[in-house]
Amino acid sequence: MSDSTDKTEDVAPEPRHRGIGVEETAEGRQELETVERTDPMELLIERGSVLRLPESAASDPELGDASFGEGETMIINLGPQHPSTHGVLRVMLELEGETVLRSKPVIGYLHTGMEKTGEELTYVQGATNVTRMDYLSPLNNELVFALAVESLLEVELPPRAVWIRMLMSELNRISSHVMWAATNGMDLASTTMMIFGFRERDLVLSFFEKTTGLRMNTNYIRPGGVAADLPDGWEDDVSAIVDTIETRIDDYDELLTGQPIFRQRTEGVGILDPELAVAMSASGPILRASGVAWDLRKSMPYLAYDEVDFDVIVGTVGDTFDRYAVRLNEIRESIKIVRQVVAKMPRGDYRVQDKKITPPPRGRIDESMEALIHHFKLFTRGFDVPVGETYVAIESPRGELGCYMVSDGANKPYRMHIRGPSFVNLQSVPALLRGGLMADAIAVLSSVDPVLGEVDR
Amino acid sequence: MGGHPDAEAGPRRDAALSTPEEPGAGAEDVEAAADGPALVTAGVAACAGVPVTVRLGQEVLHPSRAQYVEVARGLKEAGFDFCSDVCAVDYLRHPDRPLPAGVAPERFEVVANLLNLAQRVRVRLRVQVPESDPACPTLFYLYPGTENMEREAYDLLGVRFADHPDMTRILMPEDWEGHPLRKDYGVGRVPVQFKEAPGPR
């Protein structure tokens, strides 16, 4: 934040008439200020980077020409079936030659009504639904859902459950960021990077499979704790994974960071001011790349992030290269956190010992009638949650992942709203693309890292 | 803990539920707030007189539709420069939710989550929106980042945001009828667009 305030202080105290010119306008003679003098947010609203056209306009040349016929602009579609749009994102671009003027991300192709589905599933089943939203970081989705339910239940988790969650969440951040590095490499024509990224992600996914039984959509973090304890020898597995990835990250660094083609395609491309990033509600690596040191793990700690030591990685320019650098270094910070978790993992229960929330162990069901009843009730009806509403947010690999949950006292959420970071970050795209080249649009879109499963939900 | 614990748990929790009809049900919340740590919105002039509740450690303001934008503007000037979320809720089947005294429940609520990056605190605004006129002022001119969030709320719940620059559907197809997250919009009521060949069922 200090960055942005410094900037405004540089500009604001100077007399405002410095940049004024007198122009003949339709309204008569007017004093006009140059664009550089305008507050970036005002400029954003006034000039509008968003192409506010109906979705059908891009397929209707006459409508496009009629509304935007001046000069040589044309409207073209990027996606939804374009290899570099990461899923089914479509961007309508208004082009003047090869320069992008306004643009509009058109989304909804993957909309499956998960918030509506969430109202039909009990709190016990809910994690299976939310985990499918951001399919590159399923454990973070489960985490925010579980935290929201626990916030309404006002239960406190045993420390081991908290630290297991932290371990899985950080491993997931690593896998998500290397996956981003892979797709970003592919977008910028580095096939090697793609193969490397998928290779490293597989290490983490194999550990997920060993721990949770599934590689993706794990349904591992549930209200009340986690589904199972970590497998025997997990310390060795995790240490081996982070040791390997740490050396591989150095390979990435060598492969991309100093590479002239990569730098030319990313440096100075798609710059986002810190003020604008905050105004656009951007979060995660995009916000941090713009120089705003805001990371919910540090700023508003949840789980036990206040007990581990790590740094918040911040960029200086806010361009595509910074977003790459922030993510790459966040992998290193996550590795730091994972190592501390391995060293400090407390012993004890991995889920809360409350019969109303946690199903009994399998062995107890054969011996105890009460355990059988609890098991049956939990998996048929679930548990009731007191009336209330809560908003819980965590730092997912893509930014602030929030869950607003309303309970009417029943066994299902009355309303479950997910604040998807990809969904919100995507609206910075028009501001990032404006004035850039068509070819840069690919690099910029990739650097925003939208996961369409979460955008459309 | 024997017998059927869940069968007991339901009604007991219902009894503890405070309804707005009960005198002082909401006032309790307000008093609790006064006893606890100072409100993060205490010094903001625009928030004076706006009912406030604190529950689960989260501060919630209940401005009216007319106050909504002014309260948000006051909060923005007080440092709440990040709007993290705007969504809407349809309270059709849960009309007796706890609300502070002086706030009449309506069918819809628009919920905005504001964040103060410098002081690291959040505040939530809950605005009652009646069914007869499901519209609410937009926060777009204060927080341009609410553009897509408000479009989503309009698309899925049918709450219109006045003066929003692009009040169109965002997730559903443009020609879709109805607003799927409304409580009277049944799951599976609308036939799917692409059906399989008619089977024996």
Coordinates of N, CA, C and O in Angstrom, one line a residue, chain A residues 231-390:
Chain A
P231 N -0.5 -40.6 6.1 CA 0.0 -42.0 6.1 C 1.4 -42.2 6.7 O 2.1 -41.2 6.9
D232 N 1.7 -43.4 7.1 CA 3.0 -43.6 7.7 C 4.1 -43.2 6.8 O 4.0 -43.4 5.6
G233 N 5.1 -42.6 7.4 CA 6.3 -42.2 6.6 C 6.0 -40.9 5.7 O 6.7 -40.6 4.8
W234 N 5.0 -40.2 6.1 CA 4.6 -39.0 5.3 C 5.7 -37.9 5.3 O 5.9 -37.2 4.4
E235 N 6.5 -37.9 6.5 CA 7.5 -36.9 6.6 C 8.6 -37.1 5.5 O 9.0 -36.1 4.8
D236 N 8.9 -38.4 5.3 CA 9.9 -38.7 4.2 C 9.4 -38.3 2.8 O 10.1 -37.7 2.0
D237 N 8.1 -38.7 2.6 CA 7.5 -38.4 1.3 C 7.5 -36.9 1.0 O 8.0 -36.5 0.0
V238 N 7.0 -36.2 2.0 CA 6.9 -34.7 1.8 C 8.3 -34.1 1.7 O 8.5 -33.2 0.8
S239 N 9.2 -34.5 2.5 CA 10.6 -33.9 2.4 C 11.2 -34.2 1.0 O 11.8 -33.3 0.4
A240 N 11.0 -35.4 0.5 CA 11.5 -35.8 -0.8 C 10.9 -34.9 -1.9 O 11.5 -34.4 -2.8
I241 N 9.5 -34.7 -1.7 CA 8.8 -33.9 -2.8 C 9.4 -32.5 -2.8 O 9.7 -31.9 -3.8
V242 N 9.5 -31.9 -1.6 CA 9.9 -30.4 -1.6 C 11.3 -30.3 -1.9 O 11.7 -29.3 -2.6
D243 N 12.2 -31.3 -1.6 CA 13.6 -31.2 -2.0 C 13.7 -31.3 -3.5 O 14.4 -30.5 -4.1
T244 N 12.9 -32.2 -4.1 CA 13.0 -32.3 -5.5 C 12.5 -31.0 -6.2 O 13.1 -30.5 -7.1
I245 N 11.3 -30.6 -5.7 CA 10.8 -29.4 -6.4 C 11.7 -28.2 -6.2 O 11.8 -27.4 -7.1
E246 N 12.3 -28.1 -5.1 CA 13.2 -26.9 -4.8 C 14.3 -26.9 -5.9 O 14.6 -25.8 -6.5
T247 N 14.9 -28.0 -6.2 CA 15.9 -28.0 -7.2 C 15.3 -27.7 -8.6 O 15.9 -27.0 -9.4
R248 N 14.1 -28.2 -8.8 CA 13.5 -28.0 -10.1 C 13.1 -26.6 -10.3 O 13.1 -26.1 -11.5
I249 N 12.7 -25.9 -9.2 CA 12.4 -24.5 -9.4 C 13.6 -23.7 -9.9 O 13.5 -22.8 -10.7
D250 N 14.8 -24.1 -9.4 CA 16.0 -23.5 -9.8 C 16.2 -23.7 -11.3 O 16.6 -22.9 -12.1
D251 N 15.8 -24.9 -11.8 CA 15.8 -25.2 -13.2 C 14.9 -24.2 -14.0 O 15.2 -23.7 -15.0
Y252 N 13.7 -24.0 -13.4 CA 12.7 -23.1 -14.1 C 13.3 -21.8 -14.2 O 13.2 -21.1 -15.3
D253 N 13.9 -21.4 -13.1 CA 14.6 -20.0 -13.0 C 15.6 -19.9 -14.2 O 15.6 -18.9 -14.9
E254 N 16.4 -21.0 -14.3 CA 17.5 -20.9 -15.3 C 16.8 -20.9 -16.7 O 17.3 -20.3 -17.6
L255 N 15.8 -21.7 -16.8 CA 15.2 -21.9 -18.2 C 14.5 -20.6 -18.6 O 14.6 -20.2 -19.8
L256 N 13.8 -19.9 -17.7 CA 12.9 -18.8 -18.1 C 13.4 -17.4 -17.7 O 13.4 -16.5 -18.5
T257 N 13.8 -17.3 -16.5 CA 14.0 -15.9 -15.9 C 15.0 -15.1 -16.8 O 14.7 -14.0 -17.0
G258 N 16.1 -15.7 -17.2 CA 17.1 -15.0 -17.9 C 16.9 -15.1 -19.4 O 17.7 -14.5 -20.2
Q259 N 15.9 -15.7 -19.8 CA 15.8 -16.0 -21.2 C 15.3 -14.8 -22.0 O 14.2 -14.3 -21.7
P260 N 16.0 -14.4 -23.0 CA 15.6 -13.1 -23.6 C 14.2 -13.1 -24.3 O 13.5 -12.1 -24.1
I261 N 13.8 -14.2 -24.9 CA 12.5 -14.2 -25.5 C 11.4 -14.1 -24.5 O 10.5 -13.3 -24.6
F262 N 11.6 -14.9 -23.4 CA 10.6 -14.9 -22.3 C 10.5 -13.5 -21.7 O 9.4 -12.9 -21.5
R263 N 11.6 -12.8 -21.5 CA 11.6 -11.5 -20.9 C 11.0 -10.5 -21.8 O 10.2 -9.6 -21.4
Q264 N 11.3 -10.6 -23.1 CA 10.7 -9.6 -24.0 C 9.2 -9.8 -24.1 O 8.5 -8.8 -24.3
R265 N 8.7 -11.0 -24.0 CA 7.3 -11.2 -24.1 C 6.5 -10.8 -22.8 O 5.3 -10.7 -22.8
T266 N 7.3 -10.7 -21.7 CA 6.6 -10.5 -20.5 C 6.9 -9.1 -19.8 O 6.0 -8.6 -19.2
E267 N 8.1 -8.6 -20.0 CA 8.4 -7.4 -19.3 C 7.7 -6.2 -19.9 O 7.6 -6.0 -21.1
G268 N 7.1 -5.4 -19.0 CA 6.3 -4.2 -19.4 C 5.0 -4.5 -20.1 O 4.4 -3.6 -20.6
V269 N 4.6 -5.8 -20.1 CA 3.3 -6.2 -20.7 C 2.2 -6.3 -19.7 O 2.4 -6.9 -18.7
G270 N 1.1 -5.7 -19.9 CA 0.0 -5.8 -19.0 C 0.2 -5.3 -17.6 O 0.1 -6.0 -16.7
I271 N 0.6 -4.0 -17.6 CA 0.9 -3.4 -16.3 C -0.3 -3.0 -15.5 O -1.3 -2.4 -16.1
L272 N -0.4 -3.4 -14.3 CA -1.5 -3.0 -13.4 C -1.0 -2.2 -12.2 O -0.2 -2.6 -11.5
D273 N -1.5 -0.9 -12.2 CA -1.1 -0.1 -11.0 C -1.6 -0.7 -9.7 O -2.7 -1.2 -9.7
P274 N -1.0 -0.4 -8.6 CA -1.5 -0.8 -7.3 C -2.9 -0.3 -7.0 O -3.7 -1.0 -6.5
E275 N -3.1 1.0 -7.3 CA -4.4 1.6 -7.0 C -5.5 0.9 -7.8 O -6.6 0.7 -7.3
L276 N -5.2 0.7 -9.1 CA -6.2 0.1 -9.9 C -6.4 -1.4 -9.5 O -7.6 -1.8 -9.5
A277 N -5.4 -2.1 -9.1 CA -5.5 -3.4 -8.6 C -6.5 -3.5 -7.4 O -7.3 -4.4 -7.3
V278 N -6.3 -2.6 -6.5 CA -7.1 -2.5 -5.3 C -8.6 -2.2 -5.7 O -9.5 -2.8 -5.3
A279 N -8.7 -1.2 -6.6 CA -10.0 -0.7 -7.0 C -10.8 -1.9 -7.8 O -12.0 -2.0 -7.6
M280 N -10.0 -2.7 -8.5 CA -10.6 -3.8 -9.2 C -10.8 -5.0 -8.4 O -11.2 -6.1 -8.9
S281 N -10.5 -4.9 -7.1 CA -10.7 -6.0 -6.2 C -9.8 -7.2 -6.5 O -10.1 -8.3 -6.2
A282 N -8.7 -7.0 -7.3 CA -7.8 -8.1 -7.6 C -7.1 -8.6 -6.4 O -6.9 -7.8 -5.4
S283 N -6.9 -9.8 -6.3 CA -6.2 -10.4 -5.1 C -5.2 -11.4 -5.6 O -5.1 -11.8 -6.7
G284 N -4.4 -11.9 -4.6 CA -3.5 -13.0 -4.9 C -2.3 -12.4 -5.6 O -1.9 -11.3 -5.5
P285 N -1.6 -13.3 -6.4 CA -0.4 -12.9 -7.0 C -0.5 -11.6 -7.9 O 0.5 -10.9 -8.0
I286 N -1.7 -11.4 -8.4 CA -1.9 -10.2 -9.3 C -1.7 -8.9 -8.5 O -1.0 -8.0 -8.8
L287 N -2.4 -8.9 -7.3 CA -2.3 -7.8 -6.4 C -0.9 -7.6 -5.9 O -0.4 -6.5 -5.9
R288 N -0.3 -8.7 -5.5 CA 1.1 -8.6 -4.9 C 2.1 -8.2 -6.0 O 3.0 -7.5 -5.7
A289 N 1.9 -8.7 -7.2 CA 2.8 -8.3 -8.3 C 2.8 -6.8 -8.5 O 3.7 -6.2 -8.9
S290 N 1.6 -6.2 -8.2 CA 1.5 -4.7 -8.4 C 2.1 -4.0 -7.2 O 2.1 -2.7 -7.2
G291 N 2.6 -4.7 -6.3 CA 3.3 -4.0 -5.2 C 2.5 -3.8 -3.9 O 3.0 -3.2 -3.0
V292 N 1.3 -4.4 -3.8 CA 0.6 -4.4 -2.6 C 0.8 -5.6 -1.8 O 0.5 -6.7 -2.2
A293 N 1.5 -5.4 -0.6 CA 1.8 -6.6 0.2 C 0.6 -7.1 1.0 O 0.4 -6.8 2.1
W294 N -0.3 -7.8 0.3 CA -1.5 -8.3 0.9 C -1.6 -9.8 0.7 O -1.8 -10.2 -0.4
D295 N -1.4 -10.5 1.7 CA -1.5 -12.0 1.7 C -2.3 -12.4 2.9 O -1.9 -12.1 4.0
L296 N -3.5 -13.0 2.7 CA -4.3 -13.3 3.9 C -3.6 -14.2 4.9 O -3.9 -14.1 6.1
R297 N -2.7 -15.0 4.4 CA -1.9 -15.8 5.4 C -1.1 -15.0 6.3 O -0.9 -15.4 7.5
K298 N -0.7 -13.8 5.9 CA 0.1 -13.0 6.8 C -0.7 -11.9 7.4 O -0.6 -11.5 8.5
S299 N -1.6 -11.3 6.5 CA -2.4 -10.1 7.0 C -3.5 -10.4 8.0 O -3.7 -9.7 8.9
M300 N -4.2 -11.5 7.7 CA -5.3 -11.9 8.6 C -5.2 -13.4 8.8 O -5.9 -14.2 8.2
P301 N -4.2 -13.8 9.6 CA -3.8 -15.2 9.6 C -5.0 -16.1 10.0 O -5.8 -15.8 10.9
Y302 N -5.1 -17.2 9.3 CA -6.1 -18.3 9.7 C -5.2 -19.5 9.9 O -4.0 -19.5 9.8
L303 N -5.8 -20.7 10.2 CA -5.1 -21.9 10.6 C -4.0 -21.5 11.5 O -4.2 -20.8 12.5
A304 N -2.7 -21.9 11.3 CA -1.6 -21.6 12.2 C -0.6 -20.8 11.4 O 0.6 -21.0 11.7
Y305 N -1.0 -20.0 10.4 CA 0.0 -19.3 9.6 C 0.8 -18.3 10.4 O 1.8 -17.8 10.0
D306 N 0.2 -17.9 11.6 CA 1.0 -16.9 12.4 C 2.1 -17.6 13.1 O 3.0 -17.0 13.7
E307 N 2.2 -19.0 13.1 CA 3.2 -19.7 13.8 C 4.3 -20.2 12.9 O 5.3 -20.9 13.3
V308 N 4.2 -19.9 11.6 CA 5.3 -20.3 10.7 C 5.9 -19.0 10.1 O 5.3 -18.0 10.0
D309 N 7.1 -19.2 9.6 CA 7.9 -18.1 9.1 C 7.9 -18.1 7.6 O 8.4 -19.1 7.0
F310 N 7.4 -17.1 7.0 CA 7.5 -17.1 5.5 C 7.4 -15.6 5.1 O 7.0 -14.8 5.9
D311 N 7.8 -15.3 3.9 CA 7.7 -14.0 3.4 C 6.6 -13.8 2.4 O 6.2 -14.7 1.7
V312 N 6.1 -12.6 2.3 CA 5.1 -12.3 1.3 C 5.9 -11.7 0.1 O 6.6 -10.7 0.2
I313 N 5.7 -12.3 -1.0 CA 6.5 -11.9 -2.2 C 5.7 -10.8 -2.9 O 4.5 -10.9 -3.2
V314 N 6.4 -9.7 -3.2 CA 5.8 -8.5 -3.8 C 6.6 -8.1 -5.0 O 7.8 -8.1 -5.0
G315 N 5.8 -7.7 -6.0 CA 6.5 -7.2 -7.3 C 6.6 -5.7 -7.2 O 6.2 -5.1 -6.2
T316 N 7.3 -5.1 -8.2 CA 7.5 -3.7 -8.2 C 6.7 -3.0 -9.4 O 6.2 -1.9 -9.2
V317 N 6.7 -3.7 -10.5 CA 6.1 -3.0 -11.7 C 4.7 -3.4 -11.9 O 3.9 -2.6 -12.4
G318 N 4.3 -4.6 -11.6 CA 3.0 -5.1 -11.9 C 2.8 -5.6 -13.3 O 1.6 -5.6 -13.7
D319 N 3.8 -6.0 -14.0 CA 3.6 -6.5 -15.3 C 3.6 -8.0 -15.3 O 3.6 -8.6 -14.2
T320 N 3.5 -8.6 -16.5 CA 3.4 -10.0 -16.6 C 4.6 -10.7 -16.0 O 4.5 -11.8 -15.4
F321 N 5.8 -10.1 -16.2 CA 7.0 -10.8 -15.6 C 6.9 -10.8 -14.1 O 7.3 -11.8 -13.5
D322 N 6.4 -9.7 -13.5 CA 6.3 -9.7 -12.0 C 5.4 -10.8 -11.5 O 5.6 -11.4 -10.5
R323 N 4.3 -11.0 -12.3 CA 3.3 -12.0 -11.8 C 4.0 -13.4 -11.9 O 3.7 -14.3 -11.1
Y324 N 4.8 -13.6 -12.9 CA 5.6 -14.8 -13.0 C 6.5 -14.9 -11.8 O 6.6 -16.0 -11.2
A325 N 7.3 -13.9 -11.6 CA 8.3 -13.9 -10.5 C 7.6 -14.1 -9.1 O 8.2 -14.9 -8.3
V326 N 6.5 -13.5 -8.9 CA 5.8 -13.6 -7.6 C 5.4 -15.1 -7.4 O 5.7 -15.7 -6.4
R327 N 4.9 -15.7 -8.5 CA 4.4 -17.1 -8.3 C 5.6 -18.0 -8.1 O 5.6 -18.9 -7.2
L328 N 6.6 -17.8 -8.9 CA 7.8 -18.7 -8.7 C 8.4 -18.6 -7.3 O 8.7 -19.6 -6.7
N329 N 8.5 -17.4 -6.8 CA 9.0 -17.3 -5.4 C 8.0 -17.7 -4.4 O 8.5 -18.1 -3.3
E330 N 6.7 -17.7 -4.7 CA 5.8 -18.2 -3.7 C 5.9 -19.7 -3.6 O 5.6 -20.2 -2.5
I331 N 6.3 -20.4 -4.6 CA 6.6 -21.8 -4.5 C 7.7 -22.0 -3.5 O 7.6 -22.9 -2.6
R332 N 8.7 -21.2 -3.5 CA 9.8 -21.3 -2.6 C 9.4 -21.1 -1.1 O 9.8 -21.8 -0.2
E333 N 8.5 -20.0 -1.0 CA 8.0 -19.8 0.4 C 7.1 -20.9 0.9 O 7.2 -21.3 2.0
S334 N 6.3 -21.5 0.0 CA 5.5 -22.6 0.4 C 6.4 -23.8 0.8 O 6.0 -24.5 1.7
I335 N 7.5 -24.0 0.1 CA 8.4 -25.1 0.5 C 8.9 -24.8 1.9 O 9.0 -25.7 2.7
K336 N 9.2 -23.5 2.2 CA 9.6 -23.1 3.5 C 8.6 -23.5 4.6 O 8.9 -24.1 5.6
I337 N 7.3 -23.2 4.2 CA 6.2 -23.5 5.2 C 6.1 -25.0 5.4 O 6.0 -25.5 6.5
V338 N 6.2 -25.7 4.3 CA 6.0 -27.2 4.4 C 7.1 -27.8 5.2 O 6.8 -28.6 6.1
R339 N 8.3 -27.3 5.1 CA 9.4 -27.8 5.9 C 9.1 -27.6 7.4 O 9.4 -28.4 8.3
Q340 N 8.6 -26.3 7.7 CA 8.3 -26.0 9.1 C 7.2 -26.9 9.6 O 7.2 -27.3 10.8
V341 N 6.2 -27.2 8.8 CA 5.1 -28.0 9.2 C 5.6 -29.4 9.5 O 5.2 -30.0 10.5
V342 N 6.5 -29.9 8.7 CA 7.0 -31.3 8.9 C 7.7 -31.3 10.3 O 7.6 -32.2 11.0
A343 N 8.4 -30.2 10.5 CA 9.2 -30.2 11.8 C 8.3 -30.0 13.0 O 8.6 -30.6 14.1
K344 N 7.2 -29.3 12.9 CA 6.4 -28.9 14.0 C 5.1 -29.7 14.2 O 4.4 -29.4 15.1
M345 N 4.8 -30.6 13.3 CA 3.5 -31.3 13.3 C 3.2 -31.8 14.7 O 3.9 -32.7 15.2
P346 N 2.1 -31.3 15.3 CA 1.8 -31.8 16.6 C 1.1 -33.2 16.6 O 0.6 -33.6 15.5
R347 N 1.1 -33.9 17.7 CA 0.5 -35.2 17.7 C -1.0 -35.0 18.2 O -1.3 -33.9 18.7
G348 N -1.8 -36.0 18.1 CA -3.1 -35.9 18.6 C -4.2 -36.2 17.5 O -3.8 -36.9 16.5
D349 N -5.4 -35.8 17.8 CA -6.5 -36.1 16.9 C -6.4 -35.3 15.6 O -5.9 -34.2 15.6
Y350 N -6.8 -35.9 14.5 CA -6.8 -35.2 13.3 C -8.2 -34.7 12.9 O -8.5 -34.2 11.9
R351 N -9.2 -34.9 13.8 CA -10.5 -34.3 13.7 C -11.1 -34.1 15.1 O -10.7 -34.7 16.0
V352 N -12.1 -33.2 15.1 CA -12.6 -32.8 16.4 C -13.4 -34.0 17.0 O -14.1 -34.7 16.3
Q353 N -13.3 -34.2 18.3 CA -14.0 -35.3 18.9 C -15.3 -34.9 19.4 O -15.6 -34.8 20.6
D354 N -16.2 -34.6 18.4 CA -17.6 -34.3 18.7 C -18.5 -35.2 17.9 O -18.4 -35.3 16.7
K355 N -19.2 -36.1 18.6 CA -20.0 -37.1 18.0 C -21.0 -36.6 17.0 O -21.5 -37.3 16.1
K356 N -21.4 -35.3 17.2 CA -22.4 -34.7 16.3 C -21.8 -34.3 15.0 O -22.5 -34.1 14.0
I357 N -20.5 -34.2 14.9 CA -19.9 -33.6 13.7 C -19.0 -34.7 13.0 O -19.0 -34.8 11.8
T358 N -18.3 -35.5 13.8 CA -17.3 -36.4 13.3 C -17.9 -37.8 13.3 O -18.4 -38.3 14.4
P359 N -17.9 -38.5 12.2 CA -18.3 -39.9 12.2 C -17.4 -40.8 13.1 O -16.2 -40.5 13.2
P360 N -18.0 -41.8 13.7 CA -17.1 -42.7 14.6 C -16.2 -43.5 13.7 O -16.4 -43.7 12.5
P361 N -15.1 -44.0 14.3 CA -14.1 -44.8 13.5 C -14.9 -46.1 13.1 O -15.8 -46.6 13.8
R362 N -14.4 -46.7 12.0 CA -15.1 -47.8 11.4 C -15.2 -49.0 12.5 O -16.2 -49.6 12.6
G363 N -14.1 -49.2 13.2 CA -14.1 -50.3 14.2 C -15.2 -50.2 15.2 O -15.8 -51.2 15.7
R364 N -15.5 -49.0 15.6 CA -16.5 -48.7 16.7 C -17.9 -49.1 16.3 O -18.8 -49.5 17.1
I365 N -18.2 -49.1 15.0 CA -19.5 -49.3 14.5 C -19.9 -50.7 14.8 O -21.1 -51.0 15.1
D366 N -19.0 -51.7 14.7 CA -19.3 -53.1 15.0 C -19.6 -53.3 16.4 O -20.3 -54.3 16.8
E367 N -19.1 -52.5 17.3 CA -19.1 -52.8 18.8 C -20.2 -52.0 19.4 O -20.8 -52.4 20.4
S368 N -20.5 -50.8 19.0 CA -21.3 -49.9 19.7 C -22.6 -49.5 19.0 O -22.5 -49.0 17.8
M369 N -23.7 -49.7 19.6 CA -25.0 -49.3 19.0 C -25.0 -47.8 18.8 O -25.5 -47.2 17.8
E370 N -24.5 -47.0 19.8 CA -24.5 -45.6 19.7 C -23.7 -45.1 18.6 O -24.1 -44.2 17.8
A371 N -22.5 -45.7 18.4 CA -21.7 -45.3 17.3 C -22.4 -45.6 15.9 O -22.3 -44.8 15.0
L372 N -23.1 -46.7 15.9 CA -23.8 -47.0 14.6 C -24.9 -46.0 14.3 O -25.0 -45.5 13.2
I373 N -25.6 -45.6 15.4 CA -26.6 -44.5 15.2 C -26.0 -43.2 14.8 O -26.5 -42.6 13.8
H374 N -24.9 -42.9 15.4 CA -24.3 -41.6 15.0 C -23.8 -41.7 13.6 O -24.0 -40.7 12.8
H375 N -23.2 -42.8 13.2 CA -22.7 -43.0 11.9 C -23.9 -42.8 10.9 O -23.8 -42.1 9.9
F376 N -25.0 -43.5 11.2 CA -26.1 -43.5 10.3 C -26.7 -42.1 10.2 O -27.0 -41.6 9.1
K377 N -26.9 -41.4 11.3 CA -27.4 -40.1 11.3 C -26.6 -39.1 10.5 O -27.0 -38.3 9.7
L378 N -25.2 -39.2 10.7 CA -24.3 -38.3 10.1 C -24.4 -38.5 8.5 O -24.3 -37.5 7.8
F379 N -24.4 -39.7 8.1 CA -24.3 -39.9 6.6 C -25.7 -39.9 6.0 O -25.8 -40.0 4.7
T380 N -26.8 -39.8 6.7 CA -28.1 -39.7 6.1 C -28.5 -38.2 6.2 O -28.8 -37.5 5.2
R381 N -28.6 -37.8 7.5 CA -29.2 -36.5 7.7 C -28.1 -35.4 7.8 O -28.3 -34.2 7.6
G382 N -26.9 -35.8 8.3 CA -25.9 -34.8 8.6 C -26.1 -34.2 9.9 O -26.9 -34.7 10.7
F383 N -25.5 -33.0 10.2 CA -25.7 -32.3 11.4 C -26.3 -31.0 11.2 O -26.2 -30.4 10.1
D384 N -27.0 -30.5 12.2 CA -27.6 -29.1 12.1 C -26.5 -28.1 12.5 O -25.7 -28.3 13.3
V385 N -26.7 -26.9 11.9 CA -25.8 -25.8 12.1 C -26.6 -24.7 12.6 O -27.7 -24.4 12.1
P386 N -26.2 -24.0 13.7 CA -27.0 -22.9 14.3 C -27.2 -21.8 13.3 O -26.5 -21.6 12.4
V387 N -28.3 -21.1 13.5 CA -28.7 -20.0 12.6 C -27.6 -18.9 12.7 O -27.1 -18.6 13.7
G388 N -27.3 -18.4 11.5 CA -26.3 -17.3 11.5 C -25.8 -17.2 10.0 O -26.2 -17.9 9.1
E389 N -24.9 -16.2 9.9 CA -24.2 -16.0 8.6 C -22.8 -15.6 8.9 O -22.5 -15.0 9.9
T390 N -21.9 -16.0 8.0 CA -20.5 -15.8 8.2 C -19.8 -15.6 6.9 O -20.3 -16.1 5.8

